[in-house]
XYZ file of C-alpha atoms in Angstrom:
753
model
C 38.427 34.063 15.239
C 37.014 35.294 18.545
C 33.511 34.146 17.467
C 34.832 30.588 16.852
C 36.525 30.551 20.263
C 33.307 31.716 21.913
C 31.352 28.985 20.118
C 33.855 26.357 21.271
C 33.586 27.554 24.855
C 29.763 27.461 24.605
C 29.897 23.865 23.357
C 32.251 22.963 26.186
C 29.788 24.298 28.719
C 27.073 21.965 27.371
C 28.723 18.890 28.846
C 27.109 15.456 28.867
C 24.557 15.349 31.680
C 22.386 12.594 33.170
C 18.640 12.901 33.646
C 16.191 10.397 35.152
C 12.439 10.525 34.693
C 9.266 8.660 33.768
C 8.218 8.924 30.122
C 4.739 10.424 30.329
C 3.875 11.363 26.756
C 5.329 11.019 23.248
C 4.552 14.193 21.315
C 6.228 13.165 18.060
C 8.168 10.136 16.859
C 9.774 9.580 13.467
C 9.503 5.852 12.749
C 12.218 6.050 10.100
C 15.059 7.260 12.318
C 13.758 7.027 15.898
C 13.913 10.794 16.534
C 11.412 11.520 19.304
C 9.981 14.531 21.101
C 8.619 13.499 24.502
C 7.576 14.798 27.906
C 9.029 13.264 31.073
C 8.188 13.562 34.767
C 11.439 14.110 36.659
C 9.726 13.877 40.034
C 10.153 17.550 40.861
C 6.497 17.776 41.872
C 3.847 20.267 40.843
C 2.980 18.177 37.777
C 5.639 19.947 35.679
C 6.823 17.934 32.685
C 10.140 18.454 30.889
C 10.620 18.219 27.119
C 13.264 15.745 25.918
C 14.248 15.245 22.281
C 16.490 12.858 20.381
C 17.290 9.154 20.204
C 14.505 7.536 22.240
C 14.001 4.604 19.881
C 11.771 1.981 21.481
C 11.078 3.858 24.715
C 7.524 3.289 25.936
C 5.196 5.583 27.851
C 5.380 4.688 31.556
C 8.995 3.530 31.500
C 11.560 5.040 33.858
C 14.535 6.228 31.805
C 18.094 7.150 32.668
C 19.126 9.500 29.831
C 22.511 10.927 28.883
C 22.554 14.100 26.861
C 22.882 17.873 26.910
C 20.732 20.717 28.175
C 19.616 23.346 25.724
C 16.879 25.825 24.954
C 14.388 25.952 22.094
C 13.263 29.458 20.986
C 9.587 28.372 21.015
C 9.424 25.561 23.603
C 12.010 26.754 26.137
C 14.318 24.537 28.192
C 14.777 20.996 26.883
C 17.113 18.015 27.157
C 18.675 16.469 24.036
C 19.116 12.711 24.560
C 22.149 10.972 23.058
C 21.515 7.551 24.627
C 19.354 6.062 27.343
C 18.737 2.942 29.417
C 15.480 1.703 30.888
C 15.332 1.644 34.683
C 12.595 -0.310 36.412
C 10.364 2.046 38.441
C 11.241 2.305 42.129
C 7.812 3.085 43.640
C 4.451 1.341 43.655
C 2.975 4.370 41.906
C 5.691 4.154 39.237
C 5.067 0.417 38.749
C 1.323 1.046 38.404
C 1.969 3.770 35.809
C 4.478 1.529 33.992
C 2.111 -1.444 33.723
C -0.964 0.669 32.958
C 0.658 2.463 30.024
C -0.189 -0.263 27.508
C 3.390 -1.557 27.504
C 2.250 -5.133 28.183
C -0.676 -6.566 26.220
C -3.505 -7.565 28.507
C -2.748 -5.018 31.245
C -4.504 -1.674 31.207
C -4.916 0.888 34.004
C -7.607 -1.176 35.817
C -5.578 -4.393 36.045
C -2.362 -2.453 36.731
C -4.090 -0.999 39.781
C -5.334 -4.408 40.991
C -1.965 -6.133 40.450
C 0.052 -3.459 42.253
C -2.479 -3.359 45.104
C -2.010 -7.112 45.545
C 1.769 -7.449 45.106
C 3.060 -3.938 45.870
C 6.807 -3.467 45.272
C 7.166 -7.172 44.324
C 4.889 -6.771 41.288
C 7.567 -6.771 38.573
C 9.497 -9.580 40.287
C 6.325 -11.708 40.363
C 5.599 -11.095 36.644
C 9.225 -11.915 35.798
C 9.787 -14.972 38.032
C 6.400 -16.347 39.134
C 3.807 -15.183 36.560
C 1.404 -18.016 37.509
C 0.777 -16.202 40.796
C -1.051 -13.465 38.871
C -4.184 -15.620 39.163
C -4.292 -14.465 42.794
C -5.461 -11.064 41.511
C -9.285 -10.780 41.273
C -10.415 -10.993 37.638
C -7.176 -12.504 36.308
C -7.807 -16.052 35.128
C -5.239 -18.549 33.757
C -5.835 -17.450 30.134
C -5.143 -13.752 30.738
C -2.265 -14.615 33.102
C -0.584 -16.673 30.382
C -1.162 -13.882 27.871
C 0.462 -11.323 30.208
C 3.469 -13.618 30.842
C 3.981 -14.162 27.083
C 3.657 -10.434 26.352
C 6.186 -9.633 29.105
C 8.738 -12.065 27.644
C 8.148 -10.808 24.105
C 8.582 -7.141 24.987
C 11.801 -7.993 26.893
C 13.200 -9.837 23.861
C 12.124 -7.077 21.466
C 13.748 -4.484 23.738
C 17.030 -6.449 23.551
C 16.880 -6.466 19.747
C 15.987 -2.751 19.701
C 18.894 -1.831 21.935
C 21.212 -3.791 19.641
C 19.778 -1.985 16.598
C 19.779 1.441 18.254
C 23.254 2.228 16.952
C 21.996 2.011 13.341
C 18.768 3.950 13.970
C 16.361 1.182 12.962
C 12.776 2.055 13.874
C 10.829 0.357 16.642
C 8.372 -1.251 14.225
C 11.226 -2.714 12.160
C 12.843 -4.154 15.301
C 9.514 -5.769 16.168
C 9.272 -7.271 12.678
C 12.824 -8.616 12.894
C 12.008 -10.258 16.217
C 8.739 -11.736 14.913
C 10.567 -13.142 11.865
C 13.631 -14.629 13.563
C 12.741 -14.850 17.274
C 15.740 -15.718 19.444
C 17.968 -15.823 16.345
C 17.310 -12.097 15.609
C 20.617 -10.704 16.857
C 22.583 -13.533 15.206
C 20.945 -12.876 11.802
C 21.430 -9.110 12.095
C 25.082 -9.550 13.018
C 26.010 -12.320 10.544
C 23.564 -12.110 7.610
C 22.234 -8.539 7.522
C 21.349 -8.602 3.822
C 18.811 -11.344 4.524
C 16.740 -8.664 6.235
C 16.059 -6.854 2.962
C 14.548 -9.992 1.435
C 12.799 -11.390 4.519
C 11.428 -8.436 6.483
C 8.882 -6.000 5.067
C 9.948 -2.406 5.654
C 13.687 -3.144 5.459
C 15.119 -2.264 2.094
C 18.682 -2.613 0.933
C 19.680 0.799 2.307
C 18.732 -0.080 5.893
C 20.278 -3.547 5.611
C 23.419 -1.950 4.154
C 23.672 0.476 7.071
C 23.377 -2.455 9.484
C 25.945 -4.463 7.488
C 28.476 -1.627 7.659
C 27.994 -1.317 11.406
C 28.737 -5.034 11.903
C 31.867 -4.851 9.738
C 30.916 -6.241 6.301
C 33.334 -4.718 3.715
C 32.168 -2.077 1.234
C 33.281 -4.219 -1.740
C 31.995 -7.540 -0.378
C 30.422 -9.674 -3.190
C 27.542 -10.342 -0.795
C 26.901 -6.588 -0.616
C 27.127 -6.105 -4.396
C 24.744 -8.993 -5.135
C 22.250 -7.665 -2.605
C 22.582 -4.218 -4.204
C 21.891 -5.602 -7.693
C 18.759 -7.364 -6.478
C 17.697 -4.207 -4.662
C 18.109 -2.160 -7.874
C 15.874 -4.660 -9.693
C 13.277 -4.629 -6.916
C 13.254 -0.813 -7.071
C 12.591 -1.112 -10.800
C 9.643 -3.453 -10.151
C 8.289 -0.914 -7.656
C 8.326 1.576 -10.545
C 6.380 -0.881 -12.719
C 9.178 -2.514 -14.738
C 9.323 -6.312 -15.044
C 13.011 -6.220 -16.006
C 15.871 -3.795 -16.570
C 18.215 -3.724 -19.548
C 21.558 -5.091 -18.343
C 23.511 -1.894 -19.072
C 21.027 0.223 -17.130
C 21.064 -2.215 -14.191
C 24.872 -2.146 -14.028
C 24.917 1.667 -14.162
C 22.234 1.885 -11.415
C 24.166 -0.563 -9.210
C 27.507 1.263 -9.627
C 25.829 4.524 -8.640
C 24.065 2.922 -5.672
C 27.025 0.926 -4.339
C 29.910 3.241 -5.270
C 32.077 0.291 -6.383
C 33.967 -0.602 -9.590
C 31.949 -1.505 -12.680
C 34.016 -4.678 -13.115
C 33.006 -5.968 -9.691
C 29.317 -5.334 -10.450
C 29.601 -7.226 -13.770
C 31.275 -10.196 -12.032
C 28.655 -10.344 -9.297
C 25.813 -10.081 -11.843
C 27.277 -13.049 -13.724
C 27.406 -15.037 -10.451
C 23.802 -14.153 -9.654
C 22.599 -15.428 -13.039
C 24.133 -18.910 -12.521
C 22.067 -21.456 -10.531
C 24.124 -22.163 -7.380
C 23.130 -25.835 -7.113
C 20.990 -28.204 -9.136
C 17.373 -27.509 -8.250
C 18.059 -24.098 -6.702
C 16.996 -20.822 -8.265
C 19.446 -18.292 -9.645
C 19.349 -14.827 -8.134
C 18.367 -13.256 -11.468
C 17.529 -14.343 -15.031
C 19.082 -12.895 -18.206
C 17.414 -13.121 -21.625
C 17.542 -11.195 -24.933
C 14.270 -9.438 -25.806
C 13.193 -6.609 -28.138
C 14.100 -3.222 -26.678
C 11.367 -1.162 -24.980
C 9.553 1.529 -26.984
C 10.201 -0.258 -30.256
C 14.013 0.014 -30.183
C 15.534 -1.680 -33.210
C 18.275 -3.546 -31.327
C 17.380 -6.294 -28.858
C 18.565 -5.837 -25.288
C 19.871 -8.232 -22.672
C 17.171 -8.026 -20.041
C 17.648 -8.957 -16.369
C 14.697 -10.125 -14.244
C 14.190 -11.084 -10.656
C 13.153 -14.755 -10.827
C 9.453 -14.360 -9.775
C 8.771 -11.788 -12.501
C 10.470 -13.809 -15.249
C 8.535 -16.916 -14.242
C 5.258 -14.995 -14.096
C 5.753 -13.509 -17.574
C 6.550 -16.911 -19.113
C 3.632 -18.499 -17.293
C 1.077 -15.785 -18.110
C 1.883 -15.785 -21.840
C 1.796 -19.609 -21.975
C -1.545 -19.801 -20.121
C -3.159 -17.141 -22.342
C -2.009 -18.904 -25.499
C -3.260 -22.228 -24.071
C -6.718 -20.719 -23.484
C -6.780 -19.113 -26.941
C -5.747 -22.283 -28.795
C -7.766 -24.960 -27.010
C -10.483 -26.792 -28.963
C -12.589 -27.111 -25.830
C -15.462 -24.663 -25.438
C -17.566 -24.370 -22.285
C -20.071 -22.101 -24.093
C -20.566 -23.951 -27.424
C -24.121 -22.608 -27.798
C -22.735 -19.270 -29.008
C -20.826 -20.755 -31.956
C -23.922 -20.898 -34.153
C -26.407 -18.767 -32.250
C -28.962 -16.721 -34.195
C -27.617 -13.332 -33.161
C -30.611 -11.351 -34.419
C -32.921 -13.328 -32.120
C -30.452 -13.271 -29.212
C -30.035 -9.497 -29.419
C -33.787 -8.955 -29.781
C -34.357 -11.019 -26.609
C -31.628 -8.996 -24.879
C -33.394 -5.770 -25.851
C -36.525 -6.920 -24.037
C -34.434 -7.579 -20.912
C -32.383 -4.362 -20.850
C -34.872 -1.978 -22.532
C -32.059 -0.508 -24.670
C -30.297 -1.068 -27.981
C -26.624 -1.918 -28.325
C -24.531 0.329 -30.570
C -22.732 -1.564 -33.386
C -19.366 -1.584 -31.575
C -21.049 -2.778 -28.373
C -22.726 -5.542 -30.352
C -19.322 -6.542 -31.735
C -17.939 -6.695 -28.189
C -20.810 -8.921 -27.020
C -20.234 -11.364 -29.893
C -16.487 -11.334 -29.281
C -16.727 -12.134 -25.562
C -19.168 -14.996 -26.135
C -17.354 -16.601 -29.087
C -13.634 -15.995 -28.375
C -11.813 -17.726 -25.504
C -9.850 -14.585 -24.501
C -10.923 -11.037 -25.380
C -10.444 -7.422 -24.291
C -13.065 -4.672 -24.043
C -11.638 -1.181 -23.593
C -12.888 2.398 -23.857
C -13.246 5.653 -21.953
C -16.036 6.905 -19.665
C -19.527 7.285 -21.132
C -18.800 4.869 -23.982
C -20.964 2.061 -22.646
C -18.471 -0.463 -21.243
C -20.735 -1.162 -18.256
C -23.864 -1.715 -20.342
C -21.904 -3.968 -22.688
C -20.654 -6.083 -19.785
C -24.195 -6.346 -18.395
C -25.407 -7.501 -21.836
C -22.678 -10.156 -22.081
C -23.533 -11.498 -18.609
C -27.308 -11.525 -19.375
C -26.824 -13.577 -22.543
C -24.362 -15.988 -20.921
C -26.664 -16.618 -17.955
C -29.626 -17.097 -20.301
C -27.701 -20.111 -21.688
C -27.082 -21.316 -18.106
C -23.386 -20.523 -18.278
C -21.505 -20.288 -14.964
C -20.379 -16.658 -14.879
C -17.627 -15.518 -12.489
C -17.135 -11.771 -11.985
C -14.045 -10.234 -10.413
C -12.156 -6.960 -10.050
C -8.851 -6.007 -8.408
C -10.428 -3.890 -5.622
C -13.378 -4.239 -3.259
C -15.052 -1.083 -4.554
C -14.747 -2.161 -8.188
C -16.147 -5.608 -7.323
C -19.152 -4.022 -5.547
C -19.810 -1.824 -8.572
C -19.627 -4.831 -10.913
C -22.118 -6.745 -8.726
C -24.557 -3.795 -8.702
C -24.253 -3.440 -12.475
C -24.895 -7.093 -13.363
C -27.106 -8.203 -10.467
C -24.708 -11.126 -9.979
C -22.164 -11.845 -7.253
C -18.697 -10.357 -7.804
C -15.549 -10.530 -5.706
C -12.013 -9.266 -5.642
C -9.500 -11.354 -7.582
C -7.728 -12.179 -4.310
C -10.888 -13.468 -2.669
C -11.924 -15.336 -5.826
C -8.625 -17.234 -5.908
C -8.598 -17.676 -2.103
C -5.015 -16.548 -1.747
C -3.294 -18.132 1.243
C -0.484 -16.949 3.540
C 2.635 -16.781 1.393
C 0.663 -15.804 -1.710
C -0.269 -19.239 -3.089
C -3.791 -19.522 -4.482
C -6.342 -22.220 -3.634
C -7.322 -22.194 -7.328
C -4.720 -22.774 -10.042
C -4.108 -24.949 -13.092
C -4.471 -28.176 -11.078
C -7.638 -26.932 -9.352
C -9.305 -24.463 -11.748
C -12.341 -22.303 -11.069
C -15.755 -23.732 -11.874
C -16.536 -21.142 -14.556
C -17.669 -20.927 -18.157
C -17.157 -17.160 -18.426
C -14.751 -15.090 -16.303
C -15.126 -11.291 -16.508
C -12.415 -9.120 -14.957
C -13.290 -5.423 -14.629
C -10.792 -2.567 -14.102
C -8.189 -4.723 -15.830
C -5.772 -1.784 -16.203
C -5.043 -2.391 -12.497
C -3.928 -5.998 -12.987
C -0.205 -6.334 -12.420
C 1.869 -9.185 -13.824
C 1.927 -11.370 -10.695
C -1.813 -11.135 -10.003
C -2.776 -11.582 -13.664
C -0.654 -14.745 -13.784
C -2.369 -16.200 -10.706
C -5.794 -15.392 -12.167
C -5.231 -16.785 -15.668
C -3.738 -19.997 -14.230
C -7.074 -20.635 -12.516
C -9.228 -20.280 -15.672
C -10.198 -23.758 -16.927
C -9.552 -24.737 -20.572
C -12.576 -23.953 -22.723
C -13.812 -21.147 -20.470
C -14.078 -17.633 -21.893
C -12.012 -14.855 -20.286
C -12.931 -11.192 -20.796
C -10.704 -8.339 -19.624
C -12.546 -5.007 -19.275
C -10.726 -1.743 -18.618
C -9.640 1.681 -19.788
C -6.169 1.354 -21.291
C -5.661 5.140 -21.206
C -5.661 5.172 -17.404
C -2.515 4.813 -15.336
C -1.032 1.322 -15.450
C -1.071 -0.986 -12.416
C 0.679 -0.045 -9.177
C 2.562 -3.361 -9.328
C 4.996 -4.394 -12.077
C 3.756 -4.917 -15.609
C 1.434 -3.318 -18.127
C -0.806 -6.303 -18.749
C -3.823 -4.644 -20.399
C -1.637 -2.616 -22.767
C 0.420 -5.709 -23.654
C -2.781 -7.653 -24.431
C -3.816 -4.851 -26.820
C -0.429 -4.620 -28.579
C -0.483 -4.512 -32.389
C -0.007 -7.923 -33.964
C -0.937 -9.760 -30.772
C -3.225 -12.807 -30.725
C -5.848 -11.451 -28.285
C -8.930 -10.023 -30.061
C -10.266 -6.704 -28.729
C -12.973 -4.082 -29.180
C -12.404 -0.427 -28.289
C -15.575 1.563 -27.603
C -15.169 5.146 -28.816
C -18.674 6.626 -29.140
C -19.737 8.763 -26.171
C -23.485 8.304 -25.613
C -25.809 11.322 -25.606
C -26.690 11.014 -21.916
C -22.993 10.897 -20.995
C -22.284 13.939 -23.201
C -24.310 16.036 -20.729
C -21.839 15.189 -17.957
C -18.979 17.613 -17.405
C -16.995 14.774 -15.832
C -17.263 12.598 -18.970
C -16.804 15.523 -21.391
C -13.669 16.745 -19.636
C -12.205 13.273 -19.227
C -12.292 12.880 -23.014
C -10.950 16.419 -23.542
C -8.020 15.717 -21.213
C -7.347 12.390 -22.962
C -7.272 14.243 -26.277
C -4.794 16.829 -24.935
C -7.337 19.628 -24.470
C -7.845 21.854 -21.430
C -10.959 20.922 -19.386
C -13.981 23.233 -19.565
C -15.016 24.638 -16.178
C -17.318 27.588 -16.922
C -21.030 26.882 -16.552
C -20.572 23.237 -15.544
C -22.817 21.808 -12.808
C -20.513 18.919 -11.919
C -16.995 20.140 -12.795
C -15.405 23.121 -11.023
C -12.059 24.881 -10.807
C -10.897 26.880 -7.775
C -7.891 28.878 -8.973
C -5.047 29.182 -6.453
C -1.462 29.585 -7.663
C 0.239 29.217 -4.274
C 0.797 25.516 -3.503
C 0.384 25.841 0.278
C -2.816 27.873 -0.069
C -4.090 25.349 -2.624
C -3.577 22.607 -0.019
C -5.609 24.521 2.581
C -8.328 25.307 0.037
C -8.497 21.625 -0.986
C -9.239 20.688 2.638
C -11.907 23.392 2.929
C -13.598 22.241 -0.304
C -13.539 18.536 0.657
C -14.450 18.818 4.340
C -16.868 21.769 4.323
C -17.961 23.240 0.992
C -18.955 20.050 -0.888
C -20.859 18.568 2.107
C -22.688 21.906 2.585
C -23.633 22.412 -1.090
C -24.249 18.839 -2.261
C -25.147 17.046 0.985
C -22.328 14.497 0.593
C -20.588 12.820 3.534
C -16.974 14.080 3.662
C -15.620 10.707 4.852
C -17.677 8.287 2.751
C -18.504 10.255 -0.430
C -15.651 12.733 -0.983
C -12.126 11.678 -1.907
C -9.094 13.935 -2.277
C -6.761 12.651 -5.016
C -3.270 14.173 -5.053
C -0.674 13.774 -7.821
C 2.019 12.986 -5.239
C 2.482 12.146 -1.567
C 4.943 14.877 -0.569
C 4.602 18.623 -0.398
C 2.046 21.023 1.100
C -0.613 19.875 -1.391
C 0.500 16.227 -1.286
C -1.521 13.352 0.172
C 0.643 13.182 3.319
C 0.110 16.786 4.447
C -3.527 16.851 3.329
C -4.324 13.730 5.379
C -3.210 15.491 8.549
C -5.335 18.554 7.789
C -8.351 16.506 6.682
C -8.181 14.337 9.801
C -8.244 17.499 11.945
C -11.290 18.715 10.026
C -13.248 15.422 9.794
C -12.122 13.293 12.779
C -10.600 15.710 15.297
C -9.270 14.445 18.616
C -11.735 14.408 21.514
C -11.319 13.359 25.157
C -13.891 10.571 24.672
C -12.379 9.311 21.377
C -9.808 6.503 21.608
C -6.601 7.123 19.665
C -3.131 5.644 19.163
C -0.024 7.528 18.077
C 2.292 5.635 15.743
C 5.294 7.432 14.332
C 4.137 10.777 12.995
C 0.496 9.621 12.699
C -2.408 9.380 15.137
C -5.083 6.751 14.537
C -8.595 7.349 15.869
C -11.898 5.501 15.793
C -13.669 6.797 12.676
C -10.474 7.350 10.679
C -10.504 6.482 6.986
C -7.422 4.312 6.344
C -5.752 2.287 3.597
C -3.483 -0.758 3.575
C -0.077 0.055 2.028
C 1.354 -3.438 1.442
C 0.111 -6.845 0.384
C -0.279 -8.977 3.519
C -1.385 -12.530 2.742
C -1.611 -13.389 6.461
C -4.324 -10.848 7.289
C -8.053 -11.301 6.982
C -9.780 -14.245 5.376
C -7.814 -14.169 2.116
C -5.194 -11.503 2.727
C -5.448 -7.723 2.776
C -3.913 -5.971 -0.181
C -2.208 -2.740 -1.100
C -4.916 -0.132 -1.683
C -7.663 -1.745 0.426
C -9.613 1.063 2.130
C -11.593 0.933 5.357
C -12.644 2.740 8.517
C -11.241 2.245 12.029
C -14.165 0.868 14.064
C -12.504 0.077 17.418
C -9.257 0.703 19.266
C -8.255 -1.277 22.376
C -5.275 0.186 24.289
C -5.146 -2.811 26.678
C -4.927 -5.537 24.012
C -3.040 -3.061 21.786
C -5.198 -3.682 18.758
C -7.375 -1.676 16.422
C -9.978 -3.011 14.003
C -10.656 -1.827 10.454
C -13.898 -2.488 8.572
C -12.788 -2.736 4.937
C -14.691 -1.858 1.764
C -15.319 -5.597 1.407
C -17.217 -5.536 4.742
C -14.529 -7.584 6.463
C -13.355 -6.710 9.975
C -9.545 -6.908 10.080
C -7.599 -6.582 13.359
C -4.203 -4.833 13.512
C -1.784 -5.136 16.412
C -0.365 -1.739 17.386
C 3.085 -2.831 16.149
C 1.552 -3.451 12.689
C 0.292 0.099 12.221
C 3.045 0.921 9.736
C 0.930 -1.136 7.281
C -1.816 1.500 7.496
C -1.955 5.088 6.282
C -4.765 7.606 6.453
C -6.922 7.707 3.317
C -8.816 11.005 3.504
C -6.380 11.926 0.721
C -4.633 9.328 -1.458
C -2.332 9.605 -4.428
C -4.008 9.231 -7.809
C -1.999 6.027 -8.359
C -3.578 4.502 -5.251
C -7.105 5.450 -6.370
C -7.118 3.134 -9.396
C -10.107 0.840 -9.576
C -12.067 2.937 -7.101
C -14.986 5.220 -7.820
C -16.269 8.020 -5.586
C -19.315 10.291 -5.746
C -17.010 13.335 -5.615
C -13.276 13.875 -6.058
C -11.182 16.927 -5.228
C -7.869 17.160 -7.093
C -5.126 19.619 -6.103
C -3.209 20.393 -9.305
C -0.286 22.643 -8.406
C 3.104 23.575 -9.790
C 4.570 21.953 -6.647
C 3.835 18.584 -8.304
C 5.320 19.685 -11.654
C 7.350 16.510 -12.346
C 4.324 14.270 -11.749
C 1.843 16.166 -13.913
C 0.965 13.956 -16.870
C -2.111 13.483 -19.016
C -2.948 9.915 -17.919
C -2.552 10.946 -14.260
C -5.152 13.740 -14.504
C -7.381 11.583 -16.744
C -7.322 8.758 -14.184
C -8.195 11.166 -11.347
C -11.133 12.704 -13.209
C -12.536 9.304 -14.241
C -12.695 8.215 -10.568
C -15.665 10.565 -10.040
C -19.282 9.467 -10.475
C -20.965 12.846 -9.930
C -18.584 15.690 -9.183
C -15.006 16.871 -9.835
C -13.379 19.905 -8.229
C -9.905 20.952 -9.366
C -7.960 23.201 -6.997
C -4.787 24.864 -8.215
C -3.254 26.777 -11.080
C -4.210 26.892 -14.754
C -0.500 26.588 -15.565
C -0.253 23.261 -13.691
C -3.421 21.938 -15.375
C -1.987 22.938 -18.759
C 1.233 21.067 -17.954
C -0.728 17.924 -17.051
C -2.856 18.053 -20.196
C 0.157 18.617 -22.495
C 2.517 16.020 -21.031
C 2.189 12.515 -22.417
C 3.656 9.818 -20.153
C 7.322 9.246 -20.968
C 8.048 5.795 -22.344
C 6.649 2.339 -21.793
C 7.445 0.079 -18.898
C 10.026 -2.629 -19.492
C 7.890 -5.709 -20.138
C 8.170 -8.588 -22.610
C 4.651 -10.017 -22.377
C 3.579 -8.580 -25.746
C 6.706 -10.091 -27.352
C 5.986 -13.514 -25.819
C 2.301 -13.457 -26.838
C 3.186 -12.546 -30.425
C 5.730 -15.396 -30.509
C 8.322 -13.133 -32.076
């Protein structure tokens, strides 16, 4: 009792206090909830800075803040001030104004121009920028163009600040507030207040949960039909993020009831409303249709799709069947070719014989309108593709080569000696996702070869197949035993389904040269459910470490120091860490921080930008984490990898040189689209190939350890694989077959059942 009283008295002593100071440095900021650790100058002199922590959402370095909060003490960092709310106060001295403007707060003004502007206008500087920005041309070096840019940036940051202050009560991150403002402009606060669930559909980075939190704060009832419908669509979008094209109705209803905490009856009513077109010509919210159950279930299920995925599945199956059934043929020469002569000529070109199953694949691709070539590493897929392209080009066929990623496209070009591009670039995808090439304007191609086809998701496959002209031949090449696509669907597996109309060849024979590779040997062992061999291998190693945290540290040491020292490989360009999951001490997130410290450490002469919990530096290896059709020449897509080549704190922009040799600029408020890529999850590595891969396999990732996950990781390596972790975890991965198929109906539609 006395302890409780003492605690109450202690809390009473920590009354709300007010603190004013200039924000000098942000040490840490969590973009998800706005929690910030920062250092402020309270003007006490001596250069002493005070630590403040708490809700500093949107506060910028250089701003003068009036903060309300409580004093406290941290056992490690000493005295600190916990902020509960704050307001921005314009600086009251010329020095403060110079610091404020030079902090990078306003695009176009860095320390140099901040100094010139404040020298010219003194204490009137901020008033001039606010009320008479055209007068900035009086400052030496500031022309009309830069003056206009500064005025626009000033207005934009003021408007964004207003939106951020409105959103502060619901802990929406700075970057999300910026996105809301860029989407809705002056209507931002009105949309947030009156139509909060629109945010989940319209603004990347806002899911249903954030929109729901905002909706509750502006008074939308818990059992509002608007809320329930948004929740149902969110549950379906979550399912598509996990690879499903639809959900069985019963499962969707159960997921929504759990998510929304409302009556089942209300969810059923709202689902029925969503499935009815609201007006003639308008789309329903969802589509319901009976299909065979997943995993061969005897009873059909009522499936529920989001409209784009239902449309894409119908369209893709129809386009494939159209290509298969057409009488047109853009390569008629191969209908009655003398194959003995053709293959003999090919032998003189390639200096090698085709195995019987490779020969069958060559004939299939050149005589069938749609075909699939699949097989594991070392089985000759690449040589078979090269042979197909050689023969087609010998008959003057127009051959188009594509792959889902830049790295895979480069590899395909090197293999065939012909130009290859990513699918996105081939189709010239435009802002919004529409393609320049489609059924009305097809590609000029007689043969289209798509490598790494296991990566093709439903939406991209549909766009691609739409653009293939009738009579052209379409060949999908990929390893069906790898992980399926990151996006929704399981296209390659559906094309290979028993009883389907698409002819296929599976290469199974491992060639003698490939048998000498530990990478190839162990990939096939893993795929067959056997433990990889690591003793006496020159290109496949195991570092045993049972402790997950130690395994993480050892992974970094192997990737950043040991492999470069022993094999002469560049740790940034040639070595890739592939983690089963993002979280945890041996996950991609933690490893990226450690690898960045080891490979691209901070230096006084190296430009950097902190964003949330990450720091971006020139030289950093990064990856795009969302599809953005507005970036680059033809969009920049989830999984694109590149290196940061420049960072401009004045214009608040960094530039990334991608694997496709394209320079892509990012505004600082767009940096939540980038993540470091020294380590990536195995899922994100699909379609890529690296000289060396390091794979932490620990019991900390127990739930993720599956055979196709480890198989995919190992097959990403060209020369060298190093496993780091426990034999128990490796055994778990090898034994565990992936649970269940994704919910798709493409195989059913293709079979016409």
